[in-house]
PDB file of C-alpha atoms in Angstrom:
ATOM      1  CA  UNK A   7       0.000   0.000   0.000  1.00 69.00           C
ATOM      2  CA  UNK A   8       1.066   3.316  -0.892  1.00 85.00           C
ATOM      3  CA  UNK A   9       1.126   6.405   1.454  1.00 90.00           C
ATOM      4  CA  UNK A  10      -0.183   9.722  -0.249  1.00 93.00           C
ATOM      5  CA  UNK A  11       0.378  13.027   1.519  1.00 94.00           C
ATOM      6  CA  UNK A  12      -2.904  14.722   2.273  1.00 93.00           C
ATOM      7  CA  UNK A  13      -1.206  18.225   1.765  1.00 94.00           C
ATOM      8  CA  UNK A  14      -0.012  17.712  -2.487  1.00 95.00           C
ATOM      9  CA  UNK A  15      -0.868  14.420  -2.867  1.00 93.00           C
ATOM     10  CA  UNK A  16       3.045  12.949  -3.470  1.00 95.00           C
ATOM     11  CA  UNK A  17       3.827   9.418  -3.474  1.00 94.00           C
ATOM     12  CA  UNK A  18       7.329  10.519  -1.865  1.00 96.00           C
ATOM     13  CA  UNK A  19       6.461   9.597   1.387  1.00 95.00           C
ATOM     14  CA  UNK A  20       9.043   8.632   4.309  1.00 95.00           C
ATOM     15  CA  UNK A  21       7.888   7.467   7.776  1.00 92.00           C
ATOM     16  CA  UNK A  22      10.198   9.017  10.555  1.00 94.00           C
ATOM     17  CA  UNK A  23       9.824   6.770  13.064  1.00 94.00           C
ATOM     18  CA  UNK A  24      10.810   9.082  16.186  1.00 94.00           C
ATOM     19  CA  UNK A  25       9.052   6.826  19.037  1.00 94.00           C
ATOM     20  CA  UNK A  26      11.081   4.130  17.811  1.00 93.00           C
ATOM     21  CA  UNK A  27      14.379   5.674  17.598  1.00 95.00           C
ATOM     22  CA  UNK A  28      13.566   7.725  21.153  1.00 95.00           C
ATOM     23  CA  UNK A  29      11.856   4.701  22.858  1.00 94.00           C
ATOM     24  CA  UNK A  30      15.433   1.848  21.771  1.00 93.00           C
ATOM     25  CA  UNK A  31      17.971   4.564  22.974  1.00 94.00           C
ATOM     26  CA  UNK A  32      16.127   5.067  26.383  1.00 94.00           C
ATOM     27  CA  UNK A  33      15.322   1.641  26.420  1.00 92.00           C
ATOM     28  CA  UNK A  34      19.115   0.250  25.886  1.00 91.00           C
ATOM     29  CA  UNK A  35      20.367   2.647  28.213  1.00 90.00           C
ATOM     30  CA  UNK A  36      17.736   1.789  31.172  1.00 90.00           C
ATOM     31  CA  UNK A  37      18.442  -2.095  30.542  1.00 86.00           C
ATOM     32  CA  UNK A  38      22.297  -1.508  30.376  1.00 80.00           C
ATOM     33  CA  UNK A  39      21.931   0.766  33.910  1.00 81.00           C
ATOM     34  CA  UNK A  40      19.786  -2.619  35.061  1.00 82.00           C
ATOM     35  CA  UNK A  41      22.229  -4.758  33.767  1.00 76.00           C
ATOM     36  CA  UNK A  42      24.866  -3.094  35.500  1.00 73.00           C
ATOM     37  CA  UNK A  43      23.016  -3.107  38.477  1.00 73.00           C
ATOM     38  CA  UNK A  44      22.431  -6.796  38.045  1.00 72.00           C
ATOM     39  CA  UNK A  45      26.116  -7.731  36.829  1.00 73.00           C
ATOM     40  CA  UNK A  46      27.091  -7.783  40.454  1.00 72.00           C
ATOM     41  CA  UNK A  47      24.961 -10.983  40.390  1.00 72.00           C
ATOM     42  CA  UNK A  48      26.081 -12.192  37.150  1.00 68.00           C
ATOM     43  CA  UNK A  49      29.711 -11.576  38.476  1.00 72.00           C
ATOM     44  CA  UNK A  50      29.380 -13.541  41.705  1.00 74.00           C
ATOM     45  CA  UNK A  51      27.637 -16.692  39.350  1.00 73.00           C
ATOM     46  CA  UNK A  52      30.612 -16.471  36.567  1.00 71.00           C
ATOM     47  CA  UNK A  53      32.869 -16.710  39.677  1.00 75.00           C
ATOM     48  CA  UNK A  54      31.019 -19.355  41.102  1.00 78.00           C
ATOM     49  CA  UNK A  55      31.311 -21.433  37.520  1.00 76.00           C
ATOM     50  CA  UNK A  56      34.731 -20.360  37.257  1.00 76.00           C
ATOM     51  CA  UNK A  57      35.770 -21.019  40.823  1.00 78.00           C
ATOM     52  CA  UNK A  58      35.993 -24.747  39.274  1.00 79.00           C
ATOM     53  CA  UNK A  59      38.497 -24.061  37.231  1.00 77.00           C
ATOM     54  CA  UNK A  60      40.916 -22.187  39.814  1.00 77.00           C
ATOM     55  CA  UNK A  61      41.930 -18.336  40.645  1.00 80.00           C
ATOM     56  CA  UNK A  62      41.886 -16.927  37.055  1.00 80.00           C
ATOM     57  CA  UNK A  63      38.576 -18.895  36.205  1.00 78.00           C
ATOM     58  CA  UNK A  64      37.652 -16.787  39.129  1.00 76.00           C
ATOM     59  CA  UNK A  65      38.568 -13.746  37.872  1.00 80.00           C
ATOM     60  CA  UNK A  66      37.605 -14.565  33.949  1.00 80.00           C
ATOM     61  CA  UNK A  67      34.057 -15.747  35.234  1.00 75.00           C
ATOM     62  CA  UNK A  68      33.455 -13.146  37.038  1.00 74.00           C
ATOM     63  CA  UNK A  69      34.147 -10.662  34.084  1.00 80.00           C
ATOM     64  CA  UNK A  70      32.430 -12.707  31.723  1.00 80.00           C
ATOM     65  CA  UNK A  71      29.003 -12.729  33.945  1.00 76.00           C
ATOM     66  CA  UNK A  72      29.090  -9.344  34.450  1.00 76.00           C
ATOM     67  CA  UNK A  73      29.490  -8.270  30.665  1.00 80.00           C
ATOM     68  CA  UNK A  74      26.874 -10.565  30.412  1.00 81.00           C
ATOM     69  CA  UNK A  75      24.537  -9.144  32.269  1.00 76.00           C
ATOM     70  CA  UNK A  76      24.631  -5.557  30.816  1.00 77.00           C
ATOM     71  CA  UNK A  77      24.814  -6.828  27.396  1.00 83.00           C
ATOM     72  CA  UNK A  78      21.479  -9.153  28.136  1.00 82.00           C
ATOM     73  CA  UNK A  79      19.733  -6.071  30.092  1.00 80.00           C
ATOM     74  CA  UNK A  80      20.817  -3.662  27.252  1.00 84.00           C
ATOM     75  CA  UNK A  81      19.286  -5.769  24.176  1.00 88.00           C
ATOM     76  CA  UNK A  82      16.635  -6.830  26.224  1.00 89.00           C
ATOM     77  CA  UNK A  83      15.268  -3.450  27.601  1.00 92.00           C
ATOM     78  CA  UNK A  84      16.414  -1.867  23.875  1.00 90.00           C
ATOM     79  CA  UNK A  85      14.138  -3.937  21.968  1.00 93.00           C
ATOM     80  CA  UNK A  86      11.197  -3.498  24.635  1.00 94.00           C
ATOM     81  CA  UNK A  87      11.976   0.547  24.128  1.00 93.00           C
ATOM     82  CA  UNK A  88      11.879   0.131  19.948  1.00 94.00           C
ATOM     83  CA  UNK A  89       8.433  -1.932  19.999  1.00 95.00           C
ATOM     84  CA  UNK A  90       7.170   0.439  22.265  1.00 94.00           C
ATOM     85  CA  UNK A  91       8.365   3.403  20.500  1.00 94.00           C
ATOM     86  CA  UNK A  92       6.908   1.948  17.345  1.00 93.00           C
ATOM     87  CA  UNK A  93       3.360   1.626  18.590  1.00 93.00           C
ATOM     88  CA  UNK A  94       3.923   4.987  19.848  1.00 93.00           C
ATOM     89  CA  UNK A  95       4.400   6.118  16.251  1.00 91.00           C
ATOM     90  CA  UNK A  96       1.654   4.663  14.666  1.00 88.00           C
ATOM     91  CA  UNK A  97      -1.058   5.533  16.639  1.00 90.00           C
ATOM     92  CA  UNK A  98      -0.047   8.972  18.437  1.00 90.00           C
ATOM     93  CA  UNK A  99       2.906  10.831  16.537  1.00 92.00           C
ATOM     94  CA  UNK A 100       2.686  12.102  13.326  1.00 91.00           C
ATOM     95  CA  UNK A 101       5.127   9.228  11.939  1.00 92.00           C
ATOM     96  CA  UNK A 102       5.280  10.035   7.972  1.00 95.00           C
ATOM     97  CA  UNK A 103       6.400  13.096   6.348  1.00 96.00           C
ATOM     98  CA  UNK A 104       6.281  14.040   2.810  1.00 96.00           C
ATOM     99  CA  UNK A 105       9.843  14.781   0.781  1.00 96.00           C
ATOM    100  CA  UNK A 106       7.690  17.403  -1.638  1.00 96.00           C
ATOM    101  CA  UNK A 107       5.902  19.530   0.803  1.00 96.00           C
ATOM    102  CA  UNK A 108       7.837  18.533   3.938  1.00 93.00           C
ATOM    103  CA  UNK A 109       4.166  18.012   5.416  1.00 95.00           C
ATOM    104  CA  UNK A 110       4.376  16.024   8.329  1.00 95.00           C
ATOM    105  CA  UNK A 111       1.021  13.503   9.217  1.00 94.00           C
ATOM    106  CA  UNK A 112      -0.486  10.594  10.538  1.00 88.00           C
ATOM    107  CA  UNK A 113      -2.546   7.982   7.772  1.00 79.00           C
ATOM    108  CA  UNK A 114      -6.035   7.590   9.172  1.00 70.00           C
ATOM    109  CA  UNK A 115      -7.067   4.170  10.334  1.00 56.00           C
ATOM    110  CA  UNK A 116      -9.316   2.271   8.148  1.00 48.00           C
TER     111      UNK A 116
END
């Protein structure tokens, strides 16, 4: 389906997608604080696995889990954020704007 502006009427439409941008960034950066806060955990379990393996398993583990942990809260909170952000978009923001009259709008629902 094509989008038409309702200003000119130009096929060259683009959708923005601001929510979605906005909502990822926030999102990554809340899940890596929570994974931060929650690589203290991961650390002491990778040090716990490693702990098998001797002093530098210890130390190696430890790292590992707590990498781990922001990465995981990061991608996981980031991709929560985008979905959210994207919803956001379609039903509240004006998401699409048009490259001839630089008319910004939202498509009615049908």
């Amino acid at each position: 389906m094509t989008i038409h502006c309702p200003n000119c009427g130009s096929p060259h439409v683009i959708s923005r997608n601001v929510g979605r941008k906005v909502g990822g960034t926030t999102g990554a950066a809340a899940g890596a604080a929570s994974g931060a806060a929650g690589a203290l955990s991961g650390a002491k379990a990778g040090a716990l696995v490693g702990a098998m393996v001797g002093p530098a398993g210890i130390t190696i583990g430890g790292l590992s889990g707590a990498v781990f942990g922001g990465l995981l809260g990061g991608t996981t909170f980031g991709v929560a954020g985008a979905k959210l952000g994207h919803e956001i978009d379609q039903k509240m923001l004006d998401n699409y704007a048009c490259c001839a009259c630089e008319c910004t709008f939202r498509p009615h629902a049908e």
